[in-house]
Tab-separated table of N, CA, C and O in Angstrom:
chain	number	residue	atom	x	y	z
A	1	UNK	N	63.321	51.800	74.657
A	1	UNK	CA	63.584	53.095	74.052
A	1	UNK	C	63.881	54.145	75.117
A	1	UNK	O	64.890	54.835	74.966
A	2	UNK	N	62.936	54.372	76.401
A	2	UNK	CA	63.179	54.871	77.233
A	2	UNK	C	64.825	55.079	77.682
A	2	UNK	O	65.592	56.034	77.803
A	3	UNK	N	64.892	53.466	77.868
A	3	UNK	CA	66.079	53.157	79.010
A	3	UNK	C	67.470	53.379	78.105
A	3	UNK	O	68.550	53.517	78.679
A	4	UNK	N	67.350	53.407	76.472
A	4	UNK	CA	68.349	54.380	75.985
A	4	UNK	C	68.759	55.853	75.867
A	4	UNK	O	69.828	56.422	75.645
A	5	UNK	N	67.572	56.231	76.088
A	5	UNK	CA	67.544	57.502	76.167
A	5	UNK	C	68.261	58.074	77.539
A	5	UNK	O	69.119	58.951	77.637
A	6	UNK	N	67.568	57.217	78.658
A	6	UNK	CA	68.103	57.734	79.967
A	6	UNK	C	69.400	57.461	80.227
A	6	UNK	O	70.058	58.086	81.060
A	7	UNK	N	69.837	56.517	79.532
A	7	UNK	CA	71.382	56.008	79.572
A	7	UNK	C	72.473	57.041	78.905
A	7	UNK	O	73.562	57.394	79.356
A	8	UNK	N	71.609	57.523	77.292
A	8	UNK	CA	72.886	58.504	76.764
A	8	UNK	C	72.433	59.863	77.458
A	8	UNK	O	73.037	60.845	77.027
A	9	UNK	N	71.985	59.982	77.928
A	9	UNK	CA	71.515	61.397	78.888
A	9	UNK	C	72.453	61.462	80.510
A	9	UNK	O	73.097	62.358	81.057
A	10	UNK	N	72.227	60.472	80.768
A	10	UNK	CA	73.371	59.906	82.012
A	10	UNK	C	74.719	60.195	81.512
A	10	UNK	O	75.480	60.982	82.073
A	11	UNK	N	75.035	59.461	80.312
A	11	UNK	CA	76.793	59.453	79.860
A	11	UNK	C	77.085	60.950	79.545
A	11	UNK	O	78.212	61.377	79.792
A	12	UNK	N	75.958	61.930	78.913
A	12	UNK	CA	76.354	63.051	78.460
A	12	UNK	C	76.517	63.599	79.738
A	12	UNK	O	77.494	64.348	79.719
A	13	UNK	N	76.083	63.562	80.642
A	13	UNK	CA	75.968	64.711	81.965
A	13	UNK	C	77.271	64.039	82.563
A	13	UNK	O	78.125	64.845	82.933
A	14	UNK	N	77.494	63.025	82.681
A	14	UNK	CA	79.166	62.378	83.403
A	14	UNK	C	80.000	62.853	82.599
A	14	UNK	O	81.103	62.910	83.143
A	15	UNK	N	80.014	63.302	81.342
A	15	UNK	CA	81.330	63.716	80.368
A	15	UNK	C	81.473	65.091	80.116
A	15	UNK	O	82.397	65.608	79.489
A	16	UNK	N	80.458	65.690	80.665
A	16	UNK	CA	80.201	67.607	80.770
A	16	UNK	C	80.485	67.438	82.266
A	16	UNK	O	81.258	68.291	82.703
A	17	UNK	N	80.160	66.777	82.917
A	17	UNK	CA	81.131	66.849	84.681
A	17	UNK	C	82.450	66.541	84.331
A	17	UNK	O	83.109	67.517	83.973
A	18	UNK	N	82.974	65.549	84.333
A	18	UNK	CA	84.127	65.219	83.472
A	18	UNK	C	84.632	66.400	82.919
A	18	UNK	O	85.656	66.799	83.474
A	19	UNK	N	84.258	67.013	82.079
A	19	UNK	CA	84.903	68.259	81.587
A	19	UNK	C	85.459	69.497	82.467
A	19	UNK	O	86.599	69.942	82.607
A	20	UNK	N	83.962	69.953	83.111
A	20	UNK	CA	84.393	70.858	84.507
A	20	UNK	C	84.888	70.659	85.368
A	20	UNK	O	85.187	71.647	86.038
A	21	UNK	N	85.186	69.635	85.765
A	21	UNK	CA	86.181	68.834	86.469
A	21	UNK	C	87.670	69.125	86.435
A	21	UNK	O	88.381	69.637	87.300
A	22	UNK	N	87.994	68.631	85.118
A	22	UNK	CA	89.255	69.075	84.982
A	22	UNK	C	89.620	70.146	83.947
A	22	UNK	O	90.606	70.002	83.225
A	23	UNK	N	88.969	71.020	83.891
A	23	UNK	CA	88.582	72.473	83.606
A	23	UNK	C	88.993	73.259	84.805
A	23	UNK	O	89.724	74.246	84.730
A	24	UNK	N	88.417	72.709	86.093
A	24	UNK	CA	89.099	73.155	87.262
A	24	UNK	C	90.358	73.194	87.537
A	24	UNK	O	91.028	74.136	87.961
A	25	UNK	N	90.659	72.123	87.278
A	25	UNK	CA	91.652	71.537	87.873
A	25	UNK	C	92.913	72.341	86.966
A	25	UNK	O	93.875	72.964	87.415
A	26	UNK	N	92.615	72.138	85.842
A	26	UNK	CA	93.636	73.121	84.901
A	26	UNK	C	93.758	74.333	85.580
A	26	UNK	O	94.947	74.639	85.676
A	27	UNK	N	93.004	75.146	86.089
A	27	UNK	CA	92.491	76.495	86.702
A	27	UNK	C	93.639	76.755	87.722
A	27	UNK	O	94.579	77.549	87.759
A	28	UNK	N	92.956	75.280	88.932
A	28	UNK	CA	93.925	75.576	90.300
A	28	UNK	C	95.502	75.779	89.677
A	28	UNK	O	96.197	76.782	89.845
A	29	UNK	N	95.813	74.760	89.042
A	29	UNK	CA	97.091	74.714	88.912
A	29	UNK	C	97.478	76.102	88.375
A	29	UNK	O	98.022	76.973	89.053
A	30	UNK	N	97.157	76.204	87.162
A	30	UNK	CA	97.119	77.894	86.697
A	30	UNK	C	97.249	79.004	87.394
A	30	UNK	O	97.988	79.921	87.034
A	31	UNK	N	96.400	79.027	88.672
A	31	UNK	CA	96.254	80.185	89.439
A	31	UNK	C	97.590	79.704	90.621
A	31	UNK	O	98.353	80.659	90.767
A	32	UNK	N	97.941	78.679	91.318
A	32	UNK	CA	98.910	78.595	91.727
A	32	UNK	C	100.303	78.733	91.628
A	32	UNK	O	101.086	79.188	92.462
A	33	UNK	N	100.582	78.145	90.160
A	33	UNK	CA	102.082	78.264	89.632
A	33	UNK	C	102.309	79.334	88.421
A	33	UNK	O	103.460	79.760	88.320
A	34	UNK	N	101.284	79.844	87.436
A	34	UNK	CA	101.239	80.355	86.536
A	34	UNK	C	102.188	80.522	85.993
A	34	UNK	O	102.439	79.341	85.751
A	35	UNK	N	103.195	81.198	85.457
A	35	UNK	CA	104.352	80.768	84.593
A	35	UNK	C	105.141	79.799	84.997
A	35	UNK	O	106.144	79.644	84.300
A	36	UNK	N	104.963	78.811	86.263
A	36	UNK	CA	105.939	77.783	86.180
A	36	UNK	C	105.102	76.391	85.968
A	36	UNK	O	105.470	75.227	86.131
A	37	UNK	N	104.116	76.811	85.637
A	37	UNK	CA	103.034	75.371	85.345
A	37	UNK	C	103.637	74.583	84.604
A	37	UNK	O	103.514	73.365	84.733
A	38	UNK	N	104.479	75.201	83.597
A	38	UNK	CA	105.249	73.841	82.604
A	38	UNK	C	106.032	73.065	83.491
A	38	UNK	O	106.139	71.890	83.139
A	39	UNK	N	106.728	73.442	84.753
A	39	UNK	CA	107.794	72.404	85.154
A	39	UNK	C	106.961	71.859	86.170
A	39	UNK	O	107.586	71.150	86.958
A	40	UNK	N	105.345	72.007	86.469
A	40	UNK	CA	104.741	71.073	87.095
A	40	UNK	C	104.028	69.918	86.053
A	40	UNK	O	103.592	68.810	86.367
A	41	UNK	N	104.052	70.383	85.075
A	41	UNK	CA	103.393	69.901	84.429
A	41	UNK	C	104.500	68.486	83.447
A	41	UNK	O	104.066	67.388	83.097
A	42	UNK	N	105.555	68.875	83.283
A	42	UNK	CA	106.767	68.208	82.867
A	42	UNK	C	107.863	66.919	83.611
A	42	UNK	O	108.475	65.910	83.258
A	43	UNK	N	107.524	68.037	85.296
A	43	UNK	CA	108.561	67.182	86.061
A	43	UNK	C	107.629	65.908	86.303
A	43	UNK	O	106.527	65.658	85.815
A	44	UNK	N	108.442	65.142	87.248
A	44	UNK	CA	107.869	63.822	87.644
A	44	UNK	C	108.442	63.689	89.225
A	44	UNK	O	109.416	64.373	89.538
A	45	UNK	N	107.844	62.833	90.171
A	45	UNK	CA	108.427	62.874	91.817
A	45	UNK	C	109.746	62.385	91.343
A	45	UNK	O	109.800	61.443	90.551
A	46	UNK	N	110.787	62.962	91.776
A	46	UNK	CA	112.227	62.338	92.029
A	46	UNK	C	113.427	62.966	91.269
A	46	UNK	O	114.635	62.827	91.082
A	47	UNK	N	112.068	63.952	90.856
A	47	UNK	CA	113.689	65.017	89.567
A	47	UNK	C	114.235	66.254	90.100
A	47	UNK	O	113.524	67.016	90.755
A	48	UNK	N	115.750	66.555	89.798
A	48	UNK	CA	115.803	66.959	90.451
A	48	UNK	C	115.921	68.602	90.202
A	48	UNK	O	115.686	68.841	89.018
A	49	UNK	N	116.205	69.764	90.941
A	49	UNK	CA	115.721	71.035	90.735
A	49	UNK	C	116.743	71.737	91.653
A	49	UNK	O	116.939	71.668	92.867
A	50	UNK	N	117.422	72.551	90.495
A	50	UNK	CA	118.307	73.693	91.167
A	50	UNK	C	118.276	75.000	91.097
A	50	UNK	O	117.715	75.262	90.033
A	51	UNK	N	118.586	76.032	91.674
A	51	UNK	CA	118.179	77.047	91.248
A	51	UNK	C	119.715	77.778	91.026
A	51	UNK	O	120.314	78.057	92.066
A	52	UNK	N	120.418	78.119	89.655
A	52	UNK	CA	121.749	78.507	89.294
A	52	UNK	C	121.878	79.539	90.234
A	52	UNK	O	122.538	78.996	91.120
A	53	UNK	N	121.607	80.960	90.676
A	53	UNK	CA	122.052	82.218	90.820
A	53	UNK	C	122.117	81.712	92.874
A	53	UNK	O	123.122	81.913	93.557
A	54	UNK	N	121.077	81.208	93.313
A	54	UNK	CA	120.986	80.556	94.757
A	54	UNK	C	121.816	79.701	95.149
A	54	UNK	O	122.273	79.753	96.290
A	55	UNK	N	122.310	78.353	93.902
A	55	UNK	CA	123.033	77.237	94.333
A	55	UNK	C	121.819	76.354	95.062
A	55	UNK	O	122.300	75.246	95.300
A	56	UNK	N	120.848	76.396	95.375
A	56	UNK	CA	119.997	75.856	96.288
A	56	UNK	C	119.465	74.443	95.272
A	56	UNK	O	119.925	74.327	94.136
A	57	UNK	N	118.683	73.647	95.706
A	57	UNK	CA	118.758	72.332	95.181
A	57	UNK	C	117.858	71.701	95.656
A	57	UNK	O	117.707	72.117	96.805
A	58	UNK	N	116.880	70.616	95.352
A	58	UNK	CA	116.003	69.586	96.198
A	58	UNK	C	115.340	69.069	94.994
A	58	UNK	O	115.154	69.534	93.870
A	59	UNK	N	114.953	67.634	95.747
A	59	UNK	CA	113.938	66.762	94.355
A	59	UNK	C	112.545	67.220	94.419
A	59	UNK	O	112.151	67.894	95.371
A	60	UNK	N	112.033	66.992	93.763
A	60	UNK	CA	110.754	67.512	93.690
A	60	UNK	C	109.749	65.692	93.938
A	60	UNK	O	109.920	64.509	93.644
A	61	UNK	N	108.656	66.619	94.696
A	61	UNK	CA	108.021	65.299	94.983
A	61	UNK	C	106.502	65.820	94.489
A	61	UNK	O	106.241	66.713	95.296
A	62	UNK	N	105.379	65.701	93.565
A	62	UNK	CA	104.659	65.883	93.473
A	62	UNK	C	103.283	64.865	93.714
A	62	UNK	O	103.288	63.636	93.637
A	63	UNK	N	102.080	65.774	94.036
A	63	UNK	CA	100.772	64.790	94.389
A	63	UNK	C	99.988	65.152	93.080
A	63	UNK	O	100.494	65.099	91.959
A	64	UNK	N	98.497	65.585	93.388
A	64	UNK	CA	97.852	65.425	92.459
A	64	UNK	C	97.988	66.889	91.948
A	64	UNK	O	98.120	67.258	90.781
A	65	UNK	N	97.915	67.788	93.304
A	65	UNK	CA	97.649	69.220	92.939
A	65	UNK	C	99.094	70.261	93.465
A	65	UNK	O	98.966	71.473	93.634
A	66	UNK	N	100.154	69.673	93.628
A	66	UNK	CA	101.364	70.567	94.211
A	66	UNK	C	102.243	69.577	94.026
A	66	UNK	O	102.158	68.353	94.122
A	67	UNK	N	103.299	70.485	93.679
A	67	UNK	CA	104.754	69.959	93.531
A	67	UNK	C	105.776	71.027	94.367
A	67	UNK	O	106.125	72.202	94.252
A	68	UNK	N	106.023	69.946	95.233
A	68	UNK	CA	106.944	70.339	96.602
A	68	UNK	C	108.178	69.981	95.968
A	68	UNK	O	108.220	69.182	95.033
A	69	UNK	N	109.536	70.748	96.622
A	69	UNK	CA	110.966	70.090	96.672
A	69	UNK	C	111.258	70.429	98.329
A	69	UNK	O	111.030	71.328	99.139
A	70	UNK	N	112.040	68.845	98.259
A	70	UNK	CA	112.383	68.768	99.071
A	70	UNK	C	113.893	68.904	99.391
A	70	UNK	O	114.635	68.528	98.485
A	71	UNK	N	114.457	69.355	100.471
A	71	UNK	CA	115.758	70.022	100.154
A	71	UNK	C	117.386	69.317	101.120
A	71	UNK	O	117.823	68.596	102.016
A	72	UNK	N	117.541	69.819	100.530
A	72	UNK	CA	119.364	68.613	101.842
A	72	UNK	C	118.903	69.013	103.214
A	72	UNK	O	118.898	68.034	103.960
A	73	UNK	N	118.603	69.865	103.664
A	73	UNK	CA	117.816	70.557	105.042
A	73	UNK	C	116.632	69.647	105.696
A	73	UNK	O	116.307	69.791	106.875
A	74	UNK	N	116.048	68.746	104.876
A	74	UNK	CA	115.020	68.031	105.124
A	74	UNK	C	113.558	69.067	105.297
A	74	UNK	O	112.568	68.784	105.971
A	75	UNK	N	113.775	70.329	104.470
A	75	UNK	CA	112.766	71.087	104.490
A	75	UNK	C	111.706	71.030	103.243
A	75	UNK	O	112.252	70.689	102.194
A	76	UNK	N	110.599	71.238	103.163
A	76	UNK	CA	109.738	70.976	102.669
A	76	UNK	C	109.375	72.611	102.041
A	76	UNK	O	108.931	73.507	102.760
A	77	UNK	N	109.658	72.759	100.618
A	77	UNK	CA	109.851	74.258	99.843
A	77	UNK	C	108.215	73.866	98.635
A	77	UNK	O	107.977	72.770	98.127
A	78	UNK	N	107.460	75.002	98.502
A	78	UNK	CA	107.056	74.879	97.586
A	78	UNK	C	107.741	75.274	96.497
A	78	UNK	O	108.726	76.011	96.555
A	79	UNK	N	107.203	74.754	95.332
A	79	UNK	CA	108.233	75.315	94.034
A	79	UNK	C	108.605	76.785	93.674
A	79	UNK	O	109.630	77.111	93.075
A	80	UNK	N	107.381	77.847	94.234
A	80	UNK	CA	107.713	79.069	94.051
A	80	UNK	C	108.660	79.193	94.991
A	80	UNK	O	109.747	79.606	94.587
A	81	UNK	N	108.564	78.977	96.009
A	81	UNK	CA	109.430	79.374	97.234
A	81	UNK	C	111.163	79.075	96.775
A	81	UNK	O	112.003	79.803	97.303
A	82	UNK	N	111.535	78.197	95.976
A	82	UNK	CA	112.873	77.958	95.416
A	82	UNK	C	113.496	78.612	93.946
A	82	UNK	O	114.641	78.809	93.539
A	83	UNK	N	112.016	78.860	93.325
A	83	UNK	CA	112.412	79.775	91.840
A	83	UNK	C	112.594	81.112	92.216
A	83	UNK	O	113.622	81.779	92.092
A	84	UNK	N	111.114	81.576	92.859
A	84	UNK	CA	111.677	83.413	92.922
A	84	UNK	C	111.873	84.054	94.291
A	84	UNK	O	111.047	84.096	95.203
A	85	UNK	N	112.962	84.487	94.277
A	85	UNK	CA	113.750	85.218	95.019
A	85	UNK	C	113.695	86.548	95.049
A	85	UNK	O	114.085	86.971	93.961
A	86	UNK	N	113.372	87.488	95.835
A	86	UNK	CA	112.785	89.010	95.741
A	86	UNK	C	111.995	88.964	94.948
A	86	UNK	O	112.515	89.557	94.002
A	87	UNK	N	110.844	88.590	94.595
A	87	UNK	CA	109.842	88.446	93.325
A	87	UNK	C	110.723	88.789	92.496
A	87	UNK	O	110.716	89.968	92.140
A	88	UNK	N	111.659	87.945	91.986
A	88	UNK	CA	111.959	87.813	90.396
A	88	UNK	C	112.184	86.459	90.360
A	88	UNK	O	112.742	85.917	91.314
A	89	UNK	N	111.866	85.895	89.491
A	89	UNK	CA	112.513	84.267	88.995
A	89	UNK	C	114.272	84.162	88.375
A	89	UNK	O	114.874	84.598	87.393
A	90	UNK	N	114.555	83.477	89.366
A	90	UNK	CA	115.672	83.085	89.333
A	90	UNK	C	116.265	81.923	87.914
A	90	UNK	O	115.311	81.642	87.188
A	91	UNK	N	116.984	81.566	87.667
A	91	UNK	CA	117.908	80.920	86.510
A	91	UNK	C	117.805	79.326	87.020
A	91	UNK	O	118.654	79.064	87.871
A	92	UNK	N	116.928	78.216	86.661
A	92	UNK	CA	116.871	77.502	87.359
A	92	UNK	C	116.710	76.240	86.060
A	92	UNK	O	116.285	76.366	84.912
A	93	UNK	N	117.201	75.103	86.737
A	93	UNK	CA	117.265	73.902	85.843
A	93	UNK	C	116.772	72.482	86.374
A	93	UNK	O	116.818	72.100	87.543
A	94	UNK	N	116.358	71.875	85.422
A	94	UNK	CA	115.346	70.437	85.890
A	94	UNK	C	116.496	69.513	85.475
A	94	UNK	O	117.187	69.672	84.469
A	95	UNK	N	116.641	68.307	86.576
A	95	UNK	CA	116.827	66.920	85.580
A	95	UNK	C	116.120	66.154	86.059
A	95	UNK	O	115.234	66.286	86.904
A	96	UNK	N	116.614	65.032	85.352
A	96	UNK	CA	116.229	63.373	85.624
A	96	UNK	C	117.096	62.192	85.270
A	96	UNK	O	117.603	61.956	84.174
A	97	UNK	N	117.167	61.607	86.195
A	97	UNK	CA	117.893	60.224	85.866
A	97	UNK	C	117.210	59.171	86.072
A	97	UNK	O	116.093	59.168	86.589
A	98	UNK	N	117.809	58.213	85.695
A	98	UNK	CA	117.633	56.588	85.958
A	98	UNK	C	117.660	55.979	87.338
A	98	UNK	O	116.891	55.219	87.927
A	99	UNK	N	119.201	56.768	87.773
A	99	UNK	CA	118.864	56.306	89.182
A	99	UNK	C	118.499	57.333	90.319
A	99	UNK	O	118.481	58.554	90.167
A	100	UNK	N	118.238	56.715	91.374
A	100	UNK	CA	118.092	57.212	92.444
A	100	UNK	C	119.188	57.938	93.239
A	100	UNK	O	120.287	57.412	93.420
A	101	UNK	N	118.863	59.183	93.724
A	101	UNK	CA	120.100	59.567	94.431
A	101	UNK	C	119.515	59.975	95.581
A	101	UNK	O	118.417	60.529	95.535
A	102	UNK	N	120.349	59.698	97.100
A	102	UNK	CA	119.602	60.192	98.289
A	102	UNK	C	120.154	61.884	98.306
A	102	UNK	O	121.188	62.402	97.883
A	103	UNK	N	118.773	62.523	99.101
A	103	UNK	CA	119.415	64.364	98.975
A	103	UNK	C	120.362	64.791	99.837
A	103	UNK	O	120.689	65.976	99.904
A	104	UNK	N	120.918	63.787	100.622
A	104	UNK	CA	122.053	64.180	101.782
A	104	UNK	C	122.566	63.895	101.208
A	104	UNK	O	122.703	65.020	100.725
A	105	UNK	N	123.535	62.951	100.234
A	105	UNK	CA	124.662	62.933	99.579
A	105	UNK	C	124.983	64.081	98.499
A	105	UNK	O	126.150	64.337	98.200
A	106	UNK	N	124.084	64.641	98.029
A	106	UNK	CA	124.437	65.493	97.179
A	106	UNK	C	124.414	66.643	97.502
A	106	UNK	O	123.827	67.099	98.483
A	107	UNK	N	125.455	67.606	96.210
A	107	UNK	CA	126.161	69.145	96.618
A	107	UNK	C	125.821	69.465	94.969
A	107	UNK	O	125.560	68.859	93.931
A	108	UNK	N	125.978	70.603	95.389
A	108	UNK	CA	126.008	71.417	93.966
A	108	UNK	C	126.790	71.055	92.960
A	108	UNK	O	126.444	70.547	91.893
A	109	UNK	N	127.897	71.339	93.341
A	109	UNK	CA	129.437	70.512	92.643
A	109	UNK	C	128.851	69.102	92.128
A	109	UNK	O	128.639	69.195	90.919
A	110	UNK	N	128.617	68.207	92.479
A	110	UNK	CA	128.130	66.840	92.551
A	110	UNK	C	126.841	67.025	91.571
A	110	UNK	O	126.537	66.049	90.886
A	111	UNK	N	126.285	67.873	91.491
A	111	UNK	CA	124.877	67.445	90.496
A	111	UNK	C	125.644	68.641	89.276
A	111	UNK	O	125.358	68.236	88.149
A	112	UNK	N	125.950	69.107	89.251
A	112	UNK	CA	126.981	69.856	87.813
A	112	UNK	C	128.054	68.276	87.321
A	112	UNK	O	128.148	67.828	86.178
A	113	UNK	N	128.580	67.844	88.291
A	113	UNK	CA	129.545	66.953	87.677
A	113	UNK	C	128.734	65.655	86.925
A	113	UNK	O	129.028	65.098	85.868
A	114	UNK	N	127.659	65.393	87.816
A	114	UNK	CA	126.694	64.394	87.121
A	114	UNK	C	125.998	64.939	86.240
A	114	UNK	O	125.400	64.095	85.572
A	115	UNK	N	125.807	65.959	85.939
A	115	UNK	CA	125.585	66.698	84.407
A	115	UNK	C	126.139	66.318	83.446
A	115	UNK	O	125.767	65.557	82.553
A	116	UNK	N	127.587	67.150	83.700
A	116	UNK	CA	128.649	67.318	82.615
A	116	UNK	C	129.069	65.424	82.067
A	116	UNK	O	129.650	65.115	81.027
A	117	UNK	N	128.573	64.498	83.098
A	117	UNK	CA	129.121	62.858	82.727
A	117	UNK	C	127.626	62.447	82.187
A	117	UNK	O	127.421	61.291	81.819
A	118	UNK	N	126.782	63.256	82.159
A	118	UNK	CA	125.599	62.639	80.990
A	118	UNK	C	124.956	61.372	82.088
A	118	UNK	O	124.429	60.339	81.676
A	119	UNK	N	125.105	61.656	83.251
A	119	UNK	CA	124.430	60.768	84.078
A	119	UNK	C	122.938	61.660	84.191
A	119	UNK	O	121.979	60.890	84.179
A	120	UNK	N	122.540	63.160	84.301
A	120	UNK	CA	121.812	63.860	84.625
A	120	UNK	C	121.069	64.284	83.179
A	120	UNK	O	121.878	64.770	82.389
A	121	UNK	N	119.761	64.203	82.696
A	121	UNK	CA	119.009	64.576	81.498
A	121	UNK	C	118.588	65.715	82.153
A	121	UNK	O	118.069	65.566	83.259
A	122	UNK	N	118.722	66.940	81.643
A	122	UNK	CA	117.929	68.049	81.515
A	122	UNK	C	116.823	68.371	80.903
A	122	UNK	O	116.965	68.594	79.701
A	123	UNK	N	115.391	68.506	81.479
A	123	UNK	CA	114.211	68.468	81.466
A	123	UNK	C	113.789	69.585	81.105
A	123	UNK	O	113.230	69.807	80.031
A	124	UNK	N	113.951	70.150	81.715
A	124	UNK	CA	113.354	72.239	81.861
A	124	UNK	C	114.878	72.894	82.175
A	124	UNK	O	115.689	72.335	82.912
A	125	UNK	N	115.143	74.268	81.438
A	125	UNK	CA	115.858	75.034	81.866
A	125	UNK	C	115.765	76.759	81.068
A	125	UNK	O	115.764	77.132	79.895
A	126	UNK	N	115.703	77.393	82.238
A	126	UNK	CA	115.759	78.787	81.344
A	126	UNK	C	116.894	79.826	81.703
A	126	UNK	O	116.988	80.880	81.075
């Protein structure tokens, strides 16, 4: 009788950690990206991300807690750093494909044309 008791007393305290846990974790992200949490929350590593009014461009590579793009420059951008421009958010669009594309081959021109041929799914765009 004991050793049930101590057992569902154990599971309740791992599933209320469990909770605050990623209670946090909702938080960080929140306090980091705040209105762009949906396209961290949406994208996936390898999609790709342009910003219309910049022309600027890179895939996005995400971990547990940040989603980086990475850019034809071989530079390493956080996601705010490519959406807003003079603190305003810029006009910016997500895809994804099937295949793989390396980021030195591609141009602006080149990811509009793989748009317009339905090779490129649009994910996020505002």
């Amino acid at each position: 009788m004991i050793k049930k008791i101590v057992l569902r007393i154990t599971i309740l305290i791992i599933i209320i950690f469990g909770f605050i846990a990623f209670g946090l974790y909702l938080i960080e992200i929140d306090d980091h990206y705040g209105d762009l949490q949906e396209i961290y929350f949406e994208t996936k590593s390898g999609d790709i991300i342009i910003n219309k009014q910049t022309k600027e461009f890179g895939v996005i590579a995400k971990n547990w807690k940040r989603a980086d793009i990475i850019t034809k420059e071989n530079d390493t951008l956080d996601l705010n750093e490519i959406i807003y421009k003079n603190q305003e958010e810029s006009k910016y669009e997500v895809f994804r494909s099937e295949q793989k594309f390396i980021i030195g081959e591609l141009n602006y021109k080149k990811i509009l044309e793989l748009k317009r041929r339905n090779v490129l799914e649009t994910i996020i765009k505002n």
